[in-house]
CSV table of C-alpha atoms and ligand atoms in Angstrom, one decimal:
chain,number,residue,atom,x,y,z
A,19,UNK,CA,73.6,-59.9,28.9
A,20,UNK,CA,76.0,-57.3,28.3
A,21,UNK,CA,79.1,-58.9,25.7
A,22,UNK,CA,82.7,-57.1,26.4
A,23,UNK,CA,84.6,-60.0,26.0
A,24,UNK,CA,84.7,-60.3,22.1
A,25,UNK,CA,88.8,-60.9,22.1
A,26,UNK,CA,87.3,-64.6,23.2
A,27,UNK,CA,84.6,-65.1,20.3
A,28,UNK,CA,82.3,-63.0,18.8
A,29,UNK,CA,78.6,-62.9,18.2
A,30,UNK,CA,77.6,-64.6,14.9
A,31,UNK,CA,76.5,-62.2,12.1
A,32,UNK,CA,72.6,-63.5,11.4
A,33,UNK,CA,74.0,-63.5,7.9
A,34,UNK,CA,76.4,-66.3,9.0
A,35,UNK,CA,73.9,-68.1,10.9
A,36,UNK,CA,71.5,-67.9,7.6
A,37,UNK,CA,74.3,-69.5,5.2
A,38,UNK,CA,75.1,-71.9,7.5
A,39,UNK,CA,71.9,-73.2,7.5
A,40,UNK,CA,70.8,-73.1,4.2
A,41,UNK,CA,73.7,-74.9,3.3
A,42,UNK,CA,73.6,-77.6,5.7
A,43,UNK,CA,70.1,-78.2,4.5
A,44,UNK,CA,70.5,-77.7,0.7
A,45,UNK,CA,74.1,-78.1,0.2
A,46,UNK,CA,74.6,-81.8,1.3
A,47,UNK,CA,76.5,-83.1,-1.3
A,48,UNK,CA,79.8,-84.5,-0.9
A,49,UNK,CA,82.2,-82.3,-2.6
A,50,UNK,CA,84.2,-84.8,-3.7
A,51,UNK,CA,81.4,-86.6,-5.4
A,52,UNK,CA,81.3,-86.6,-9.4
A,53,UNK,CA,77.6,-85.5,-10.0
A,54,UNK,CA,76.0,-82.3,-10.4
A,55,UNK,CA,75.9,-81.8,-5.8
A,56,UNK,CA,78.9,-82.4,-5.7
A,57,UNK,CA,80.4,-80.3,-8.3
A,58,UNK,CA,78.2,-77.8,-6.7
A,59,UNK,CA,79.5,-77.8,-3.4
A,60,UNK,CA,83.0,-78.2,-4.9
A,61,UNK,CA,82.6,-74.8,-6.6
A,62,UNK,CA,81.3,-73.0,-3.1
A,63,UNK,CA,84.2,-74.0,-1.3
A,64,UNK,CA,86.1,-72.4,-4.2
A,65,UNK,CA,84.1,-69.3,-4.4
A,66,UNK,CA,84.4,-69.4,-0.6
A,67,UNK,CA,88.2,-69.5,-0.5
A,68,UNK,CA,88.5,-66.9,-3.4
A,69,UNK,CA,86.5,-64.7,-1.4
A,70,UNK,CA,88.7,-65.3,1.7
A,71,UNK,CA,91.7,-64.8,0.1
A,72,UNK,CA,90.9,-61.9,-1.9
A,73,UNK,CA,89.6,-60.1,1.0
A,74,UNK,CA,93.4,-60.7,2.6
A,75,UNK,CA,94.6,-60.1,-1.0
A,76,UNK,CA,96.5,-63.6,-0.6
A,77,UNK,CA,96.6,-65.7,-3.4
A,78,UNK,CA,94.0,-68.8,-2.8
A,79,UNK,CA,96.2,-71.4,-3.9
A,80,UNK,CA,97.6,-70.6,-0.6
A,81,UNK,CA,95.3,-70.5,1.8
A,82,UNK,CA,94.4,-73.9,3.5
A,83,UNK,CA,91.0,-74.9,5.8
A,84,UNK,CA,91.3,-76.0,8.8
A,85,UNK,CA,89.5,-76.5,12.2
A,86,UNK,CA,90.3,-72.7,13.5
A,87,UNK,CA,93.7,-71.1,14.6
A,88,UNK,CA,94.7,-73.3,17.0
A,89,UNK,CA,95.0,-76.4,14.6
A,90,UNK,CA,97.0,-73.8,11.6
A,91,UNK,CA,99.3,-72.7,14.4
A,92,UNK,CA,100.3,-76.0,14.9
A,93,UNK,CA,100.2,-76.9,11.6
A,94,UNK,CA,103.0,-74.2,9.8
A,95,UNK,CA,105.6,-74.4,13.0
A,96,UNK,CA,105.9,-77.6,13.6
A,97,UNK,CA,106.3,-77.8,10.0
A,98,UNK,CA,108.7,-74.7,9.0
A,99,UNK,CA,110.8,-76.0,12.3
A,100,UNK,CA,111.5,-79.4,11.3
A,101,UNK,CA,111.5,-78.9,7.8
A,102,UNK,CA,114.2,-76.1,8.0
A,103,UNK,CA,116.0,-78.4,10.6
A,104,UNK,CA,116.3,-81.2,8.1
A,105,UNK,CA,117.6,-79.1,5.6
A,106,UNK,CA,120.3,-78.3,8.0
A,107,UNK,CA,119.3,-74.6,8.1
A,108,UNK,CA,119.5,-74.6,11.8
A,109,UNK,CA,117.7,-75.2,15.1
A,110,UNK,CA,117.1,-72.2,16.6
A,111,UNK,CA,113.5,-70.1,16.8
A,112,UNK,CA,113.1,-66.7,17.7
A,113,UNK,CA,109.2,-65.5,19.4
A,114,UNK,CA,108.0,-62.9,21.2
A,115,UNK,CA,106.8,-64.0,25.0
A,116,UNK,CA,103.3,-62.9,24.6
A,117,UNK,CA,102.2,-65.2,21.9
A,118,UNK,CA,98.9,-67.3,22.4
A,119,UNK,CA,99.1,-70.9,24.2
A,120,UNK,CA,98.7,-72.2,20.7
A,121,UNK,CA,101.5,-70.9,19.4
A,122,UNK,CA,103.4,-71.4,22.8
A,123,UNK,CA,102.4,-74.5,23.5
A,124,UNK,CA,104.0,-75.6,20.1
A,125,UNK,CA,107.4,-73.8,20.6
A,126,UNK,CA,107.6,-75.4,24.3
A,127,UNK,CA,107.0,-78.3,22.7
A,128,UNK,CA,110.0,-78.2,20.1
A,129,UNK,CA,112.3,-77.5,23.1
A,130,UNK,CA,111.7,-81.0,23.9
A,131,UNK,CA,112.6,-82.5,20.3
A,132,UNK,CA,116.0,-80.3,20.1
A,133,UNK,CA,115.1,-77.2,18.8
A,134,UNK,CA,116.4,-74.1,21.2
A,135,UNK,CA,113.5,-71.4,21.3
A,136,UNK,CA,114.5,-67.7,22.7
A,137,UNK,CA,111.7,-65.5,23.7
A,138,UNK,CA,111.3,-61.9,23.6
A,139,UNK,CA,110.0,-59.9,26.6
A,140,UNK,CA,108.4,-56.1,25.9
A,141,UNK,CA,110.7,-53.6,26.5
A,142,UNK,CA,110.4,-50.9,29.0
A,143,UNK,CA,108.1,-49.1,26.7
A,144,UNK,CA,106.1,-52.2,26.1
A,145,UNK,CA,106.8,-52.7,22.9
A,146,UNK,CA,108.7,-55.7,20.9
A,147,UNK,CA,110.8,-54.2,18.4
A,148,UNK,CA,113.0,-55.5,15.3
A,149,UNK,CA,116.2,-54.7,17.3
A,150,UNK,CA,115.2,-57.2,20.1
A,151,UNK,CA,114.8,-60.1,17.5
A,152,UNK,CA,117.5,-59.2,15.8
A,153,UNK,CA,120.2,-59.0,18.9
A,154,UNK,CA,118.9,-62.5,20.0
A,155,UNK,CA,119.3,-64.3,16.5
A,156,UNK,CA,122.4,-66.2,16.1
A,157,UNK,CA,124.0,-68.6,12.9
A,158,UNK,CA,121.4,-71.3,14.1
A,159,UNK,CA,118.4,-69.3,13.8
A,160,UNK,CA,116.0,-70.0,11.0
A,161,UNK,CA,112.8,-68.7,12.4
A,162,UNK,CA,110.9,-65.9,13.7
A,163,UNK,CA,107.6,-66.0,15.3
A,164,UNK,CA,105.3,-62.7,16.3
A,165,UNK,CA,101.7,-62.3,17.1
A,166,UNK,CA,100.0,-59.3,14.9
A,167,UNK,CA,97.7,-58.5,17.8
A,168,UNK,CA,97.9,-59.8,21.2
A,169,UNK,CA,94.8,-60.9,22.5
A,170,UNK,CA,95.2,-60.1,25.8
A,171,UNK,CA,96.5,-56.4,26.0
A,172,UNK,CA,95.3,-55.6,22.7
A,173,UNK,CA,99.3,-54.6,21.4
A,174,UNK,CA,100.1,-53.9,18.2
A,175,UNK,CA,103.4,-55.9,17.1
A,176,UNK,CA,105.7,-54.2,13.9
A,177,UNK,CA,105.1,-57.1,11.9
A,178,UNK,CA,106.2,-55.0,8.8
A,179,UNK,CA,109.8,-54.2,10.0
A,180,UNK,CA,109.7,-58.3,11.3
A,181,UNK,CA,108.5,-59.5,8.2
A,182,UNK,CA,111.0,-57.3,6.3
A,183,UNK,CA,114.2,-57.8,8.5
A,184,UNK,CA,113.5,-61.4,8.9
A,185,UNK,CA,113.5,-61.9,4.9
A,186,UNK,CA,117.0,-59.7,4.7
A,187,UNK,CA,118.3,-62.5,7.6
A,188,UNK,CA,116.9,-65.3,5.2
A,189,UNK,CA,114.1,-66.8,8.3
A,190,UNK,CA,111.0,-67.5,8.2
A,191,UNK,CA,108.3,-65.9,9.9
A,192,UNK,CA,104.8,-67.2,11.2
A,193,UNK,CA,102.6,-64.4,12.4
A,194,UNK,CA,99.2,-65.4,14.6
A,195,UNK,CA,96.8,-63.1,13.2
A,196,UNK,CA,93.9,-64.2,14.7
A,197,UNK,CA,93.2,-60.7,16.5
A,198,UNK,CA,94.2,-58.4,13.2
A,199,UNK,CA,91.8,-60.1,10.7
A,200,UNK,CA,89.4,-57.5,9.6
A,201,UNK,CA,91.0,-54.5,11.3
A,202,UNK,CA,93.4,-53.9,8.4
A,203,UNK,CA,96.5,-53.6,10.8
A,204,UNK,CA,98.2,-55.9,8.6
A,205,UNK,CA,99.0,-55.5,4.8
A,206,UNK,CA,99.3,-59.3,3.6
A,207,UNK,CA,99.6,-59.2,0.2
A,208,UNK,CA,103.0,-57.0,0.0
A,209,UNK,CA,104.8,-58.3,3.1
A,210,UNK,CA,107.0,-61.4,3.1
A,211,UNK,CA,105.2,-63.0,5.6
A,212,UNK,CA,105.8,-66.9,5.2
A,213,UNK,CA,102.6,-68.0,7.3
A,214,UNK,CA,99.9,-66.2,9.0
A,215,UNK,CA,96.8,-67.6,10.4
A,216,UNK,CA,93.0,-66.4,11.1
A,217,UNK,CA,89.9,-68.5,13.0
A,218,UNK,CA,86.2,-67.1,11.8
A,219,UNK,CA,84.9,-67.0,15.3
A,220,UNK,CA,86.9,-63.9,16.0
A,221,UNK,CA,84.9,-62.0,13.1
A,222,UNK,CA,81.7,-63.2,13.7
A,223,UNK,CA,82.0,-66.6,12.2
A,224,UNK,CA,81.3,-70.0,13.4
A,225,UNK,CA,83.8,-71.6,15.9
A,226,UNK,CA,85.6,-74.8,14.6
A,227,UNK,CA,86.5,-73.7,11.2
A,228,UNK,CA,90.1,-71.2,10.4
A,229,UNK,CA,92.7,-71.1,8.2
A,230,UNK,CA,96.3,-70.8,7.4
A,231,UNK,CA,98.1,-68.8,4.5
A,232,UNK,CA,101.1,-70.4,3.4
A,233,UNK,CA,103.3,-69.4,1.3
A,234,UNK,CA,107.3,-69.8,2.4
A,235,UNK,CA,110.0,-67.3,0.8
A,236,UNK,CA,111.9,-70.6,0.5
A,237,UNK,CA,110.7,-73.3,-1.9
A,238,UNK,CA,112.1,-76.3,-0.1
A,239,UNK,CA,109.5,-74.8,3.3
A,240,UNK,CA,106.2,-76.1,0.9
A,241,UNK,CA,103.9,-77.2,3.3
A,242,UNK,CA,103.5,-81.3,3.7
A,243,UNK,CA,100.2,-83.2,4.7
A,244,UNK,CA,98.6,-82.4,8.0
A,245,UNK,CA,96.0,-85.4,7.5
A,246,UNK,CA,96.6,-88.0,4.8
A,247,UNK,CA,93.8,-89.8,3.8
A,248,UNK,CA,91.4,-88.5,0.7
A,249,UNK,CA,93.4,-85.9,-0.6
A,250,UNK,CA,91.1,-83.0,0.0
A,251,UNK,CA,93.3,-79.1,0.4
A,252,UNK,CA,95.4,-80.4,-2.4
A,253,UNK,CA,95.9,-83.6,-0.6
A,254,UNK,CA,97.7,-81.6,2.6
A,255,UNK,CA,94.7,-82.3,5.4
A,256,UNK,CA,92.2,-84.8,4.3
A,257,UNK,CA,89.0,-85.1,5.2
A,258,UNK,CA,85.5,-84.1,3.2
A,259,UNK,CA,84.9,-80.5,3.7
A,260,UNK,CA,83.1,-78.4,6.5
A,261,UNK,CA,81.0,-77.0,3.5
A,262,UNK,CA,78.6,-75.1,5.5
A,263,UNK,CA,81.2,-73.6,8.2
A,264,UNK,CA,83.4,-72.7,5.1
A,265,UNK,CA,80.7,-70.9,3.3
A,266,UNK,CA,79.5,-69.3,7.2
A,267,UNK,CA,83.5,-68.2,7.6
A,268,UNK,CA,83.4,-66.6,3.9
A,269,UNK,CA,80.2,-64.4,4.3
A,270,UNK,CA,81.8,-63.4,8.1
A,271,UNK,CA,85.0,-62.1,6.4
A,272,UNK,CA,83.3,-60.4,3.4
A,273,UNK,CA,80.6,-58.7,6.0
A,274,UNK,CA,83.6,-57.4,8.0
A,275,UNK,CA,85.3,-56.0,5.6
A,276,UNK,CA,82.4,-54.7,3.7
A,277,UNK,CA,81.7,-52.7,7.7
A,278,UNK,CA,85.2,-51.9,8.1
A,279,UNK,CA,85.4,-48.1,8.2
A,280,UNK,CA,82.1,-47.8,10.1
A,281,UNK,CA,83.9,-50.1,12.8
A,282,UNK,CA,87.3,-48.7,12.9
A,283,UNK,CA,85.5,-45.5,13.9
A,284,UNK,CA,82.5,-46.8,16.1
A,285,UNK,CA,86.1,-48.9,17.9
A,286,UNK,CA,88.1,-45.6,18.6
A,287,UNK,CA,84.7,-43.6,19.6
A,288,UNK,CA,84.0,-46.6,22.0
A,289,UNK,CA,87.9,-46.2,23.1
A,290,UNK,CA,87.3,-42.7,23.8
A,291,UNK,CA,84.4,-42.8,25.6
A,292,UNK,CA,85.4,-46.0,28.0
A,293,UNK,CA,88.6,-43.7,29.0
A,294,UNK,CA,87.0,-40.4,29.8
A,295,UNK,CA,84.0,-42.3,31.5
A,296,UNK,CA,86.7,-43.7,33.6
A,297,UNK,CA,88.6,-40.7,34.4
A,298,UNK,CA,85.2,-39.2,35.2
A,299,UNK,CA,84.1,-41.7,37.0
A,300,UNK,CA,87.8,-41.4,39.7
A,301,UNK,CA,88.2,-45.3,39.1
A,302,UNK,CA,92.2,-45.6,39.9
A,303,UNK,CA,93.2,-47.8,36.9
A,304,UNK,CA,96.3,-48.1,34.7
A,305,UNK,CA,96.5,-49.5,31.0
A,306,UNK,CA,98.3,-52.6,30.9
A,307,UNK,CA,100.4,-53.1,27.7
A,308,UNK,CA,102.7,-50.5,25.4
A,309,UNK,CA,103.1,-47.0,27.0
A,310,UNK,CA,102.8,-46.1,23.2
A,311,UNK,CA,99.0,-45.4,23.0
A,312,UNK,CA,99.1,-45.9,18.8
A,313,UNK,CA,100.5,-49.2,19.6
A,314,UNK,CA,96.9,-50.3,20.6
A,315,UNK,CA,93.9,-51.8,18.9
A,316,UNK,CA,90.8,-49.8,19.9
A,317,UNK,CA,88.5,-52.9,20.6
A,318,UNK,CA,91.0,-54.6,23.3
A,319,UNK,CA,91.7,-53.1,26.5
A,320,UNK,CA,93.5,-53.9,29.7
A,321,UNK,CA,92.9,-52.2,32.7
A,322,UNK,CA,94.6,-52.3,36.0
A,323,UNK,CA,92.8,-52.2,38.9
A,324,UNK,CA,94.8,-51.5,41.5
A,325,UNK,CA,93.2,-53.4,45.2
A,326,UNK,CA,90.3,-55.3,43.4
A,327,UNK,CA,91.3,-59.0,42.5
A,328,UNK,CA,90.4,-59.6,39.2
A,329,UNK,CA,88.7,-62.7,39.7
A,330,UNK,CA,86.5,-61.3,42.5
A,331,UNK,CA,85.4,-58.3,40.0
A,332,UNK,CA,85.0,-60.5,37.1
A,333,UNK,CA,82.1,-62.7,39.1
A,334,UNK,CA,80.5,-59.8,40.7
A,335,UNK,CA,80.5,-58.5,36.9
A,336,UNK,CA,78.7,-61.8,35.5
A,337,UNK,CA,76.2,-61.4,38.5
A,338,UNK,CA,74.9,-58.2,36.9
A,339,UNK,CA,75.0,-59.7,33.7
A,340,UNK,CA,78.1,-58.4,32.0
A,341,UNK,CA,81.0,-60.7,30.5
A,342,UNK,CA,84.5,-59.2,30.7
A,343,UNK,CA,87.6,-61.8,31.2
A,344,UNK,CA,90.8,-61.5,33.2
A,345,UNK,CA,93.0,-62.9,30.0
A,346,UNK,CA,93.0,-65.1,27.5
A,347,UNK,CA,89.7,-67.7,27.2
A,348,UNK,CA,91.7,-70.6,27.5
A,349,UNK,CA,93.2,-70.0,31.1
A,350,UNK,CA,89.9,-68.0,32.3
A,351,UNK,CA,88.5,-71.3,33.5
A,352,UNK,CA,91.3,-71.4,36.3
A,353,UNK,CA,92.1,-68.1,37.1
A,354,UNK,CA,96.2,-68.5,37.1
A,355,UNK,CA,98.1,-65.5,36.7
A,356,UNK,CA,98.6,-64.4,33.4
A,357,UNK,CA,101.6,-64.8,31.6
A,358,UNK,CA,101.4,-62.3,29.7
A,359,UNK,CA,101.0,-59.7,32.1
A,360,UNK,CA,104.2,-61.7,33.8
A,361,UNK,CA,105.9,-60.8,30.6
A,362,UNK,CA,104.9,-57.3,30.5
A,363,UNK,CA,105.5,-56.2,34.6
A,364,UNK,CA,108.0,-59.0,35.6
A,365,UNK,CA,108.2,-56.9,39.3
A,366,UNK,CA,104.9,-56.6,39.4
A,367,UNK,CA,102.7,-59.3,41.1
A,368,UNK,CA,99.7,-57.5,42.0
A,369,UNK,CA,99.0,-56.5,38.4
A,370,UNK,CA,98.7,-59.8,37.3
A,371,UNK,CA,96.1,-60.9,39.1
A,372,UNK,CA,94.3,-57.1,39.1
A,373,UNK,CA,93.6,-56.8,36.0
A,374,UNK,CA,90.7,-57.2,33.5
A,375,UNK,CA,90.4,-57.1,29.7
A,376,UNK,CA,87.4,-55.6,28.2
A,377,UNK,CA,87.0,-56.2,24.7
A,378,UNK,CA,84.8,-54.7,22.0
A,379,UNK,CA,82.4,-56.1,19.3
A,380,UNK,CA,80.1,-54.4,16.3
A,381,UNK,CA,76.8,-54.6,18.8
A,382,UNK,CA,79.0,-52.6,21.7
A,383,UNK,CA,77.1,-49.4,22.9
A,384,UNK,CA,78.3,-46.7,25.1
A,385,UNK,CA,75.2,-47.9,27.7
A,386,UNK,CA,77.4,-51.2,28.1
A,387,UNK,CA,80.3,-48.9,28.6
A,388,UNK,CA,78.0,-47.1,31.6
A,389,UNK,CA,77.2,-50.3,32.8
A,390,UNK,CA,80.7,-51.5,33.4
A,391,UNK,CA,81.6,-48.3,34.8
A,392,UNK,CA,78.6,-48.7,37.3
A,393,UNK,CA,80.2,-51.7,38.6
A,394,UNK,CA,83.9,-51.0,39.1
A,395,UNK,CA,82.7,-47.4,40.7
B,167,PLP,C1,95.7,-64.7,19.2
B,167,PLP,C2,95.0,-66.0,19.2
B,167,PLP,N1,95.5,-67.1,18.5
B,167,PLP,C3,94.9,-68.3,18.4
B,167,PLP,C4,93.7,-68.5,19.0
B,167,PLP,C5,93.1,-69.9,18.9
B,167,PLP,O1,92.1,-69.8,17.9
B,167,PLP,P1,91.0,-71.0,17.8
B,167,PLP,O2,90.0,-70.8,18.8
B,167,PLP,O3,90.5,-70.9,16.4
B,167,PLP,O4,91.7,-72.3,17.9
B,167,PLP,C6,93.1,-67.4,19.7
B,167,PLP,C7,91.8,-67.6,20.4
B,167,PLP,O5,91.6,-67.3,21.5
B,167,PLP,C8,93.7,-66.2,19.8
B,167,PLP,O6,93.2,-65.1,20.4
């Protein structure tokens, strides 16, 4: 099986697989128990969310557990909206129109409970800029919501000027940084980012176990119980501990980081040689995404190809044994257009439903490259 859809999930480091299994077997004492196990796995999930957090250079008082991104998501905007709203801050939300389902999902979902959400298309260039959030912000705004990554097209989002503007204009901002974790795209610990979120299976971790970082400019924004019940994350989501997921996400995000430069490089040498290999090749294909190449993660890649639907090349693909996806995991079941492509090429039917994403991991080779070329030639 040849992997190129690692923007989905990720392979799990053996590492991982190896802590996770030792601690499942060794490690089954209840964390909140009193005796000597229990103190013991208390102090690995406190190694476990120092190590997290100093790898994002977060404090770990801030940084929360939780069942992946898609639960944290939820979690700080649902909160941040109705908490400002009570304080009489305002109703109105601010996002980009690329964001994951489980981010959009929960903004569509505030329409319906009086919030008023505007959305932010790409530009002609493709890109999302400041000046966009800014022109659509109005005396009711108190939020701003922006991807670091998105997972489909692989753009980079300036969640620096965001984060910075948005503090001058007194919002909020939550940034879904599920597809930036361990590229270093992001610098967390300078930039007033109020929440940000992360799920271990898109570094090599187990599925079913995230985070979220919270840490609001504004005092009054401190994060209330997801889950009450035994007062477990400082009594905000109860319920005993994923012990041996936590420890499994802690060694993933260490590993990564620990491989960084070697994968930063191996990603853009990868990039490189997929495009020229393509050009070679004659394959008629366009990028999908910003026209602003440095705007681009090197391990995500949307391609265009014009006359080939992309749910006919995607099964003659898996018959030879290679995964590559048409968009996001969670509408790949159903091939439906995408909607982010809608949002990037509103005039442009054809290339939302021509158009696969090929996505790159540590174990990626340039052979796997060939192979895919094989097949779209
Ligand atoms: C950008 C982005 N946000 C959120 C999620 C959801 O993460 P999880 O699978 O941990 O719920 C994903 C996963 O596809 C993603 O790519």
């Amino acid at each position: 099986m040849i992997y190129l859809d690692n923007a989905a999930t990720t392979p799990i480091f053996p590492e991982v697989t190896q802590i996770i299994a030792d601690t499942l077997a060794n490690q089954y004492g209840n964390p909140s128990a009193t005796y000597k196990m229990g103190k013991d796995a208390k102090r690995q999930i406190t190694t476990a969310r120092k190590d997290i957090a100093d790898v994002l250079k977060v404090d770990s008082n801030n940084l929360f557990f939780t069942s992946g991104a898609t639960e944290s998501n939820n979690w700080a905007l649902m909160h941040m909206a109705q908490r400002a709203k009570e304080l009489g801050y305002g109703n109105h939300i601010v996002a980009t129109a690329i964001e994951h389902p489980s981010v959009d999902d929960v903004l569509a979902h505030l329409e319906t409970i009086g919030f008023d959400v505007t959305y932010v298309n790409p530009n002609e260039d493709g890109d999302i800029t400041v000046d966009q959030f800014e022109e659509v912000s109005t005396d009711q705004t108190i939020g701003w919501v922006a991807m670091a990554v998105n997972n489909e097209v692989g753009a980079i989002l300036p969640i620096e000027s965001l984060a910075k503007k948005a503090e001058e204009l007194n919002y909020w901002i939550h940034v879904d940084a599920v597809q930036a974790i361990g590229h270093d795209i992001v610098d967390f610990s300078s930039l007033p980012i109020d929440a940000f979120v992360g799920s271990a299976h898109k570094f090599n971790g187990p599925k079913g176990i995230g985070f979220l970082v919270h840490k609001p400019k504004d005092a009054k924004l401190a994060i209330r119980p997801l889950i009450r019940g035994g007062g477990q994350e400082k009594k905000k989501r109860s319920g005993t501990e994923n012990l041996p997921y936590i420890a499994g996400m802690a060694t993933a995000v260490t590993l990564t980081n620990d491989t960084k430069e070697n994968r930063v490089r191996q990603d853009e040498n990868l990039a490189t040689y997929l495009y020229e290999a393509l050009d070679e090749a004659g394959i008629n294909y366009h990028r999908n995404g910003s026209k602003n190449l440095d705007h681009h993660v090197n391990h995500i890649h949307n391609l265009w190809l014009p006359e080939n639907l992309s749910s006919q090349l995607l099964i003659k693909a898996d018959l030879k044994g290679i995964a590559i996806s048409a968009g996001s995991a969670c509408t790949a079941g159903s091939i439906v257009p995408s909607r982010i492509l809608q949002a990037y090429y509103p005039d442009e039917p054809q290339r939302w439903v021509e158009s696969i994403r090929v996505s790159f991991g540590y174990q990626t080779t340039k052979d796997e490259i060939d192979a895919l070329i094989n097949i779209l030639k």
